[in-house]
Amino acid sequence: MTQPQHNPNHEDLILRWVEGTLSVSEAAVVDQVLASDPALRVRALAMRQDRLTLINLGDSHSADLSVALQEMIEREALLAMEQGSAAGSIPRGDLHVSVRRRRRPAVAGSIRPARWARAALAAGFAVAGVGLVWAAMQAPWSSVVTPPGPIVSTDPSPIDEPRPSPDALLDARTLASMTDSAPAPVDPEAAPSTPGLAARMPIDRALRLAGEGRLCIRVVTDQPDRLASGLSRRVSRARDWRVDATPPPQALANLVAPREIVGPGSPADPNRGPILADSNEPNSTFDPVFGPRIEAFAPVGVQQRILLVASRIDCAALESLTEQLIVRTGRGVVFEELPVPTGVRPALSPEEVFWWSSSPETWTGWASIPIVLDWPAVGSR
Amino acid sequence: MHDASPTDSDLTDQRLIARIRQGDAAAWTELIQAYQPRLYTLCLRMVGNHQTAQDLTHDAFVKVIQSISTFDARARLSTWIIRITMNTVLTYLRAQKLRRHASLDAPKHSPNTDASRFSEPPAREPGASSGVEREERARVVTRALSLVSEEHRAILVLRDVRGLEYDQIAAVLDVPPGTVKSRLFRARSALREAIENLEGNGAEP
């Protein structure tokens, strides 16, 4: 087939001929040209047919998104009314979801060491990496293979709670007896340190807990199956985290107890304030009226599903994950501190084994984070 | 299928924007219902997967809701919304491509990119004699669309599926109008070659 002329003028004329937007005089000129070149004429006619076919494909229809989105809109409108402004003028900083992400520097734009230095570095880390992978696989409750890269954290204060022995992991009686088994202290006045995170736990603390296997993310959703499948599909879009195919161990369900879901505006609304009764003391029991966490083990009218997500332990990954949860549910998410490490390790992926072959900015550890989806049982709303 | 006449749609959009800025949440519903089929179709033709298209449409609307306060009312709302949607789609497709390149598993059967699973157009009401032929042609063109580059696919979808004018396409893709014409010509040529390859290989579904 003859290739079309590459003269820009010819291209423009033929394009407009294909689209039928030529004037009569221009069309006459093009017709004359096409008559002298049968191959070009066939091709131009075929292009015209292709265009008509594309036009006639028509619109497709999907499930109505307005309901899910309307919930978000109404919440934002309410928020705007509280702040004395209209919905259309909500300041960006007040929105739960941020489109700004702290991205790792682009590989192409970053300053790279010389090739020999990179090769030496990679070789050294390869040896160290193999050792670390092996060590991590031997450790009974080490949450993640941690290469010698920086874990993003600006808080130098160490976690002073002693780690429980592996035998104590996921022991419900241990949970009941622990007084520091509350969710992370939730202070509605404390702004999250990372823009876009609706969770009220400082990001540094969340990252530390993730590294220890003690971070849990809770979200209320009306469509848990859709959310779960959506997150699973998102795997290919987010290299920072992925939904683990491994089902969560049963003991984890005891560790992350169901909670009561209440209406918007109440203290338990994740978008309004703390999920559970507020407390002035960090790591105190979560509910000053009903006592320790064990009280929450049998709420009425709430169903729960737990997803395990393997995530890099860095701000960008956590932001990406929470942003997805917020976008897909239209609600806020809450970080919770688990009383004991879950003991669940993320399944090894090629990225983790070959972490040394990727950009140094990605040399962070991975952790398995339970995502607890709570939704009202049928008939309870 | 194509956008309504600019005057009508622009006036409607301006009224919607005014109501949204006055805090009328119902205006959002109208806007979403007015734009959802167009945006969903755009996403579907770009990614070829119904569920992904729906997710991307949702994501695009979220971005619209978030940034409506930054919308300049002198611009066309439809162009602005389509630009957000197209950017959402292209970001997704580029991330997919990067991931495929980076993955050691080299997945070759991603449901979102596998041309063989590219969503076929819905069955249309056939005419008495040429309905089947039209459906076959629509399938071939849809498959061929999945085979051309994202850049070419985007401009074909904007021009032919969405019916945007050159200046609107230039605004959506953030390129000069002259570039739109040359890129569109190359896109039509690329689509034609893809169709010829499919037909030559007997790969019609």
XYZ file of C-alpha atoms in Angstrom:
586
model
C 0.000 0.000 0.000
C 1.348 3.386 -0.932
C 2.208 5.461 2.078
C 0.549 8.866 2.175
C 2.484 11.920 1.185
C 4.407 13.559 3.989
C 3.967 17.051 2.718
C 2.253 18.885 5.599
C -0.001 20.677 3.170
C -1.065 17.411 1.608
C -1.544 15.908 5.048
C -3.785 18.746 6.060
C -5.827 18.564 2.880
C -6.198 14.806 2.995
C -7.067 14.949 6.678
C -9.806 17.448 6.003
C -10.953 15.436 3.004
C -11.242 12.375 5.228
C -13.241 14.411 7.702
C -15.323 16.081 5.038
C -14.454 19.611 6.064
C -12.981 20.880 2.800
C -14.515 23.683 0.835
C -15.837 22.834 -2.601
C -12.800 24.261 -4.346
C -10.371 22.486 -2.018
C -12.265 19.234 -2.404
C -11.983 19.508 -6.161
C -8.222 19.863 -5.890
C -7.917 16.867 -3.592
C -10.202 14.779 -5.767
C -7.937 15.551 -8.680
C -4.871 14.482 -6.711
C -6.533 11.299 -5.541
C -7.670 10.482 -9.037
C -4.068 10.526 -10.168
C -2.967 8.213 -7.345
C -5.336 5.243 -7.002
C -3.448 3.762 -4.051
C -3.653 6.999 -2.119
C -7.311 7.261 -2.984
C -8.005 3.772 -1.623
C -6.169 4.623 1.551
C -7.947 7.925 2.027
C -11.315 6.297 1.461
C -10.433 3.631 3.998
C -9.442 6.318 6.510
C -12.777 7.990 5.970
C -14.512 4.678 6.619
C -12.437 4.141 9.766
C -13.496 7.527 11.060
C -17.154 6.790 10.425
C -16.815 3.489 12.241
C -15.255 5.193 15.254
C -17.984 7.818 15.298
C -20.660 5.145 15.152
C -19.255 3.191 18.069
C -21.376 5.433 20.252
C -21.420 5.975 23.954
C -21.218 3.113 26.410
C -22.974 3.063 29.722
C -21.754 2.066 33.128
C -23.211 1.815 36.567
C -24.306 5.173 37.885
C -21.422 6.770 39.740
C -23.422 9.685 41.015
C -24.526 7.860 44.157
C -21.021 7.057 45.345
C -19.765 10.456 44.330
C -22.751 12.256 45.746
C -21.858 10.994 49.176
C -18.468 12.639 48.860
C -19.979 15.805 47.462
C -22.497 16.141 50.231
C -19.839 15.637 52.844
C -17.675 18.268 51.247
C -20.660 20.594 50.991
C -21.413 20.048 54.667
C -17.823 20.733 55.504
C -17.943 23.892 53.442
C -21.112 25.006 55.190
C -19.477 24.461 58.543
C -16.655 26.633 57.417
C -19.029 29.238 56.070
C -18.130 28.766 52.462
C -19.799 27.219 49.494
C -18.875 23.820 48.169
C -17.273 25.246 45.073
C -14.845 27.289 47.074
C -13.535 24.670 49.438
C -9.866 25.364 49.930
C -7.710 22.606 48.603
C -6.121 22.023 51.940
C -9.432 21.027 53.454
C -10.061 18.155 51.114
C -9.500 14.680 52.356
C -7.883 13.457 49.200
C -4.815 15.082 47.849
C -3.732 14.740 44.284
C -0.271 15.830 45.274
C 1.933 12.971 46.156
C 5.418 12.970 47.370
C 6.979 11.233 44.500
C 10.336 9.730 44.461
C 12.596 11.617 42.124
C 12.321 10.493 38.553
C 15.081 8.118 37.626
C 15.928 10.019 34.515
C 16.260 13.250 36.399
C 18.131 12.089 39.416
C 21.807 12.426 39.947
C 23.324 9.060 39.370
C 26.691 7.843 40.507
C 29.241 6.694 38.003
C 28.581 3.309 36.451
C 31.450 1.563 38.179
C 30.334 2.921 41.494
C 26.802 1.771 40.894
C 28.008 -1.659 39.862
C 30.128 -1.975 42.983
C 27.321 -0.730 45.115
C 24.875 -3.134 43.541
C 27.241 -6.056 44.009
C 27.750 -5.187 47.650
C 24.097 -4.843 48.280
C 23.392 -8.037 46.407
C 25.431 -9.946 48.948
C 23.867 -8.054 51.806
C 20.435 -8.485 50.311
C 20.693 -12.227 50.056
C 21.799 -12.344 53.659
C 18.982 -10.121 54.775
C 16.407 -12.100 52.848
C 17.674 -15.255 54.453
C 17.700 -13.666 57.870
C 14.216 -12.311 57.444
C 12.925 -15.695 56.439
C 14.441 -17.191 59.557
C 13.059 -14.594 61.929
C 9.729 -15.780 63.311
C 8.011 -12.408 63.519
C 10.171 -10.043 61.664
C 7.654 -8.239 59.549
C 9.732 -7.530 56.523
C 12.976 -7.862 54.724
C 14.689 -4.613 55.466
C 17.486 -3.687 53.178
C 19.931 -1.110 54.416
C 18.045 1.719 52.843
C 16.504 4.630 54.604
C 13.087 4.237 56.091
C 11.369 7.542 55.970
C 10.959 8.738 59.484
C 11.661 12.047 61.066
C 10.830 11.083 64.593
C 13.931 9.875 66.364
C 12.144 8.721 69.480
C 12.196 4.974 69.765
C 9.160 2.872 70.464
C 9.547 2.156 74.135
C 6.988 -0.592 74.474
C 8.718 -3.926 74.794
C 8.027 -6.324 71.991
C 6.018 -9.300 73.098
C 7.374 -12.725 72.643
C 6.278 -14.596 69.565
C 4.202 -16.847 71.761
C 2.078 -13.921 72.696
C 1.199 -13.037 69.163
C -2.475 -12.867 68.406
C -3.413 -14.258 71.787
C -6.840 -12.888 72.539
C -6.335 -13.223 76.291
C -3.176 -11.233 76.016
C -5.077 -8.639 74.147
C -7.731 -8.455 76.788
C -5.207 -8.040 79.548
C -3.184 -5.388 77.825
C -4.041 -1.877 78.748
C -2.181 -0.284 75.907
C -4.163 -2.109 73.301
C -6.045 0.915 72.235
C -6.116 2.310 68.790
C -3.679 5.100 68.250
C -4.692 8.182 70.168
C -6.951 10.150 67.956
C -6.846 13.859 68.296
C -9.175 15.684 65.963
C -7.251 18.871 66.535
C -3.981 17.378 65.464
C -3.487 17.890 61.775
C -1.994 14.941 59.961
C 1.595 15.530 59.121
C 1.108 14.343 55.598
C -1.266 16.224 53.320
C -4.021 14.058 52.005
C -4.045 11.547 54.796
C -7.310 11.532 56.576
C -5.837 9.405 59.311
C -5.071 11.319 62.424
C -2.049 9.369 63.542
C 1.158 11.156 62.607
C 2.694 9.615 59.559
C 6.004 8.984 61.314
C 4.317 6.929 63.937
C 2.280 5.061 61.355
C 5.444 4.185 59.474
C 7.155 2.983 62.622
C 4.179 0.842 63.517
C 4.048 -0.540 59.998
C 7.655 -1.580 60.324
C 6.802 -3.385 63.535
C 3.745 -5.060 62.079
C 1.488 -3.128 64.403
C -0.259 -0.798 62.000
C -3.820 -1.381 60.963
C -5.899 0.759 58.633
C -9.640 0.901 59.063
C -12.169 2.124 56.609
C -15.934 2.020 56.472
C -17.428 1.022 53.164
C -20.828 0.160 51.814
C -19.366 -2.017 49.099
C -16.627 -4.161 50.596
C -16.461 -6.593 47.706
C -16.112 -3.841 45.170
C -13.498 -2.118 47.247
C -11.537 -5.325 47.687
C -11.640 -6.205 44.036
C -10.810 -2.644 43.073
C -7.764 -2.598 45.296
C -6.674 -5.955 43.994
C -6.918 -4.731 40.448
C -4.987 -1.658 41.428
C -2.009 -3.894 42.034
C -0.685 -3.275 38.609
C -0.962 0.452 39.072
C 0.828 0.836 42.359
C 4.300 -0.525 42.726
C 4.425 0.794 46.251
C 1.832 -1.594 47.557
C -0.244 -4.555 46.557
C -3.034 -6.642 47.969
C -1.653 -9.950 49.128
C -3.420 -12.964 47.758
C -2.813 -14.732 51.060
C -5.953 -14.756 53.174
C -5.426 -13.213 56.593
C -5.012 -15.665 59.458
C -8.055 -16.160 61.610
C -6.214 -14.847 64.643
C -5.893 -11.517 62.913
C -9.665 -11.165 62.979
C -9.496 -11.307 66.758
C -6.726 -8.773 66.818
C -8.590 -6.196 64.784
C -11.941 -6.209 66.432
C -15.072 -4.949 64.734
C -16.318 -1.603 65.775
C -19.582 0.187 65.853
C -20.525 2.161 62.806
C -22.492 5.253 63.556
C -23.917 8.022 61.506
C -22.205 11.050 60.068
C -21.286 13.724 62.492
C -21.022 11.488 65.490
C -17.743 11.037 67.260
C -17.385 7.638 65.667
C -17.626 8.959 62.150
C -14.139 8.618 60.678
C -14.632 11.851 58.829
C -15.658 13.725 61.875
C -13.378 12.641 64.599
C -12.104 9.678 66.451
C -13.694 6.371 65.714
C -14.028 5.490 69.319
C -14.496 7.493 72.420
C -11.772 10.001 72.801
C -9.116 9.714 75.412
C -6.657 12.225 76.634
C -3.972 9.714 77.321
C -1.965 8.037 74.651
C -2.194 4.280 74.759
C -4.951 4.321 77.284
C -8.038 2.210 76.929
C -9.962 3.371 73.981
C -13.286 3.879 75.648
C -13.505 5.501 79.047
C -17.064 4.313 79.524
C -17.001 0.737 78.362
C -13.516 -0.151 79.349
C -10.803 -1.973 77.534
C -10.654 -3.025 73.937
C -12.136 -6.442 74.580
C -15.498 -4.746 74.974
C -15.535 -3.995 71.310
C -15.249 -7.590 70.259
C -18.950 -8.137 69.881
C -20.619 -5.148 68.337
C -24.023 -5.457 66.874
C -24.838 -4.987 63.223
C -21.345 -4.666 61.828
C -19.588 -6.941 59.424
C -15.925 -6.975 58.813
C -13.473 -8.093 56.227
C -9.729 -7.923 56.402
C -7.404 -7.486 53.486
C -3.690 -7.851 53.778
C -1.738 -5.292 51.874
C 1.980 -5.512 51.357
C 3.319 -1.995 51.311
C 6.610 -0.222 51.222
C 7.317 1.491 54.485
C 7.494 5.008 53.220
C 5.326 8.091 53.053
C 4.568 7.856 49.365
C 3.344 4.282 49.605
C 1.180 4.957 52.624
C -0.215 8.056 50.965
C -0.954 6.158 47.801
C -2.704 3.406 49.721
C -4.810 5.711 51.860
C -5.641 7.899 48.921
C -7.008 4.902 47.092
C -9.093 3.928 50.089
C -10.448 7.440 50.432
C -11.184 7.816 46.752
C -12.909 4.473 46.526
C -14.987 4.765 49.672
C -15.531 8.493 49.796
C -14.742 8.296 53.485
C -11.784 8.887 55.665
C -9.434 6.195 56.836
C -8.036 5.729 60.289
C -4.694 4.371 61.337
C -4.828 2.137 64.364
C -2.105 0.793 66.521
C -2.317 -2.921 67.128
C -1.351 -4.108 70.570
C 0.933 -6.807 69.254
C 2.600 -7.420 65.936
C 0.479 -9.372 63.523
C 3.374 -11.641 62.751
C 2.267 -11.652 59.128
C 4.962 -11.055 56.607
C 4.341 -9.964 53.065
C 4.906 -12.599 50.459
C 8.232 -12.110 48.803
C 8.063 -10.463 45.462
C 10.759 -10.011 42.843
C 10.958 -6.341 43.766
C 11.857 -7.232 47.324
C 14.389 -9.885 46.448
C 16.021 -7.706 43.848
C 15.631 -4.434 45.694
C 19.283 -3.706 45.156
C 18.759 -3.553 41.422
C 16.320 -0.682 41.655
C 16.804 2.957 42.385
C 18.176 3.684 45.886
C 15.115 5.810 46.598
C 13.081 2.631 46.640
C 15.257 0.852 49.173
C 12.734 0.743 51.896
C 11.346 -2.208 53.712
C 7.982 -3.813 53.135
C 5.338 -4.565 55.688
C 2.080 -6.403 55.731
C -0.689 -4.041 56.791
C -4.183 -5.262 57.561
C -6.915 -3.163 55.997
C -10.101 -3.634 57.950
C -13.248 -3.000 55.963
C -16.237 -2.388 58.198
C -19.734 -2.203 56.871
C -23.175 -2.259 58.424
C -24.868 -5.603 58.439
C -28.010 -5.895 56.356
C -30.929 -4.453 58.218
C -28.835 -2.615 60.715
C -28.903 0.719 58.942
C -22.869 11.133 20.672
C -20.869 14.186 19.923
C -20.966 17.114 22.264
C -24.025 19.226 21.994
C -23.785 22.531 20.255
C -21.318 24.677 22.150
C -23.817 27.365 22.913
C -26.335 25.098 24.578
C -23.860 22.983 26.436
C -21.798 25.963 27.503
C -24.818 27.737 28.909
C -25.907 24.624 30.744
C -22.415 24.126 32.098
C -22.153 27.731 33.223
C -25.398 27.413 35.124
C -24.206 24.192 36.711
C -20.928 25.760 37.747
C -22.730 28.732 39.227
C -24.988 26.466 41.263
C -22.070 24.337 42.402
C -20.253 27.416 43.567
C -23.319 28.428 45.523
C -23.128 25.128 47.377
C -25.919 23.346 45.512
C -25.024 19.680 45.864
C -27.806 18.657 43.464
C -25.964 20.456 40.686
C -23.172 17.983 41.097
C -25.540 15.121 40.433
C -26.676 16.766 37.242
C -23.128 17.375 36.156
C -22.059 13.817 36.881
C -25.037 12.322 35.117
C -24.493 14.595 32.138
C -20.833 13.786 31.765
C -20.577 10.208 32.943
C -21.471 8.503 29.642
C -19.018 10.685 27.728
C -16.188 10.207 30.177
C -16.830 6.519 30.609
C -16.823 5.999 26.854
C -13.594 7.937 26.553
C -11.998 5.777 29.251
C -13.365 2.596 27.733
C -12.015 3.362 24.294
C -8.654 4.197 25.816
C -8.202 1.215 28.138
C -10.611 -1.308 26.645
C -11.735 -2.759 29.940
C -15.124 -1.967 31.420
C -14.171 -2.199 35.077
C -10.978 -0.217 34.662
C -12.856 2.363 32.637
C -15.379 2.717 35.419
C -12.648 3.082 38.019
C -10.886 5.708 35.946
C -14.132 7.584 35.405
C -14.666 7.577 39.142
C -11.140 8.809 39.748
C -11.570 11.557 37.180
C -14.776 12.757 38.810
C -13.084 12.824 42.180
C -10.399 15.061 40.722
C -13.051 17.269 39.168
C -14.815 17.598 42.506
C -11.561 18.389 44.232
C -10.430 21.025 41.823
C -13.663 22.645 40.689
C -12.689 25.753 42.636
C -9.733 26.178 40.314
C -11.849 25.987 37.173
C -11.744 29.175 35.156
C -15.322 29.843 34.124
C -14.148 31.487 30.920
C -12.970 28.110 29.667
C -15.254 25.352 28.458
C -16.200 23.010 31.227
C -16.380 20.048 28.863
C -12.830 20.601 27.674
C -11.592 20.988 31.223
C -13.306 17.820 32.416
C -12.161 15.822 29.414
C -8.631 17.051 29.966
C -8.701 15.821 33.553
C -10.111 12.504 32.434
C -7.609 12.061 29.627
C -4.743 12.868 31.982
C -6.075 10.314 34.430
C -6.231 7.693 31.702
C -2.816 8.491 30.251
C -1.242 8.429 33.693
C -2.760 5.016 34.240
C -1.610 3.699 30.879
C 1.925 4.997 31.390
C 2.082 3.438 34.819
C 0.945 0.180 33.279
C 3.630 0.413 30.653
C 6.329 1.208 33.199
C 5.229 -1.656 35.330
C 5.306 -4.063 32.417
C 8.809 -2.963 31.580
C 9.949 -3.197 35.155
C 8.300 -6.458 36.025
C 10.538 -9.453 36.080
C 7.531 -11.580 35.397
C 6.896 -9.686 32.170
C 3.180 -10.297 32.257
C 1.796 -10.564 28.798
C -1.808 -11.070 29.628
C -2.738 -7.982 31.511
C -6.468 -7.665 31.147
C -6.133 -3.959 30.675
C -3.687 -4.009 27.845
C -4.150 -7.247 26.045
C -5.473 -6.313 22.663
C -7.284 -9.589 22.335
C -9.398 -8.647 25.326
C -9.916 -5.079 24.326
C -13.509 -4.389 24.909
C -15.528 -4.864 21.831
C -18.234 -2.405 20.991
C -21.659 -3.348 22.176
C -23.828 -5.042 19.681
C -25.730 -2.444 17.769
C -29.065 -2.806 16.182
C -28.272 -4.299 12.817
C -29.836 -3.053 9.688
C -31.500 -5.483 7.351
C -28.448 -6.370 5.314
C -25.292 -4.765 6.597
C -25.636 -5.040 10.364
C -23.318 -8.018 10.743
C -20.790 -6.434 8.480
C -20.872 -3.237 10.510
C -20.421 -5.162 13.718
C -17.446 -6.994 12.281
C -15.949 -3.754 11.146
C -16.540 -2.158 14.521
C -14.745 -5.067 16.189
C -11.773 -4.782 13.891
C -11.511 -1.032 14.353
C -11.827 -1.359 18.120
C -9.069 -3.941 18.199
C -6.903 -1.885 15.923
C -7.432 1.102 18.185
C -5.906 -0.880 21.014
C -2.839 -1.556 18.921
C -1.869 2.002 18.113
C 0.151 4.093 20.547
C -1.529 5.841 23.462
C -0.773 9.167 21.840
C -2.481 8.202 18.616
C -5.339 6.474 20.401
C -5.983 9.549 22.507
C -6.254 11.883 19.575
C -8.477 9.501 17.616
C -10.778 9.059 20.580
C -10.974 12.787 21.194
C -11.644 13.603 17.571
C -13.825 10.760 16.361
C -15.380 9.244 19.458
C -15.819 12.469 21.407
C -16.088 14.829 18.453
C -13.842 17.545 19.815
C -12.672 20.399 17.614
C -8.973 20.852 16.934
C -8.638 23.706 19.407
C -10.326 21.646 22.113
C -8.035 18.712 21.408
C -5.080 21.066 21.606
C -6.305 22.253 24.999
C -6.936 18.733 26.268
C -3.582 17.382 25.158
C -1.744 20.625 25.824
C -0.185 20.779 22.375
C -0.294 23.445 19.664
C -3.189 23.193 17.175
C -0.747 22.517 14.360
C 0.553 19.527 16.215
C -2.972 18.231 16.559
C -3.404 18.086 12.799
C -0.126 16.382 12.060
C -0.565 13.964 14.950
C -4.109 13.192 13.863
C -2.962 12.420 10.357
C -0.294 10.079 11.680
C -2.836 8.503 14.017
C -5.218 7.814 11.141
C -2.380 6.278 9.162
C -1.347 4.148 12.134
C -4.901 2.978 12.678
C -5.222 2.083 9.020
C -2.035 0.050 9.130
C -3.209 -1.734 12.243
C -6.488 -2.583 10.560
C -4.695 -3.822 7.459
C -2.445 -5.960 9.615
C -5.409 -7.444 11.415
C -7.231 -8.119 8.202
C -4.102 -9.457 6.573
C -3.508 -11.836 9.456
C -7.087 -12.965 9.489
C -7.222 -11.909 13.102
C -10.715 -10.617 13.014
C -12.692 -11.935 15.882
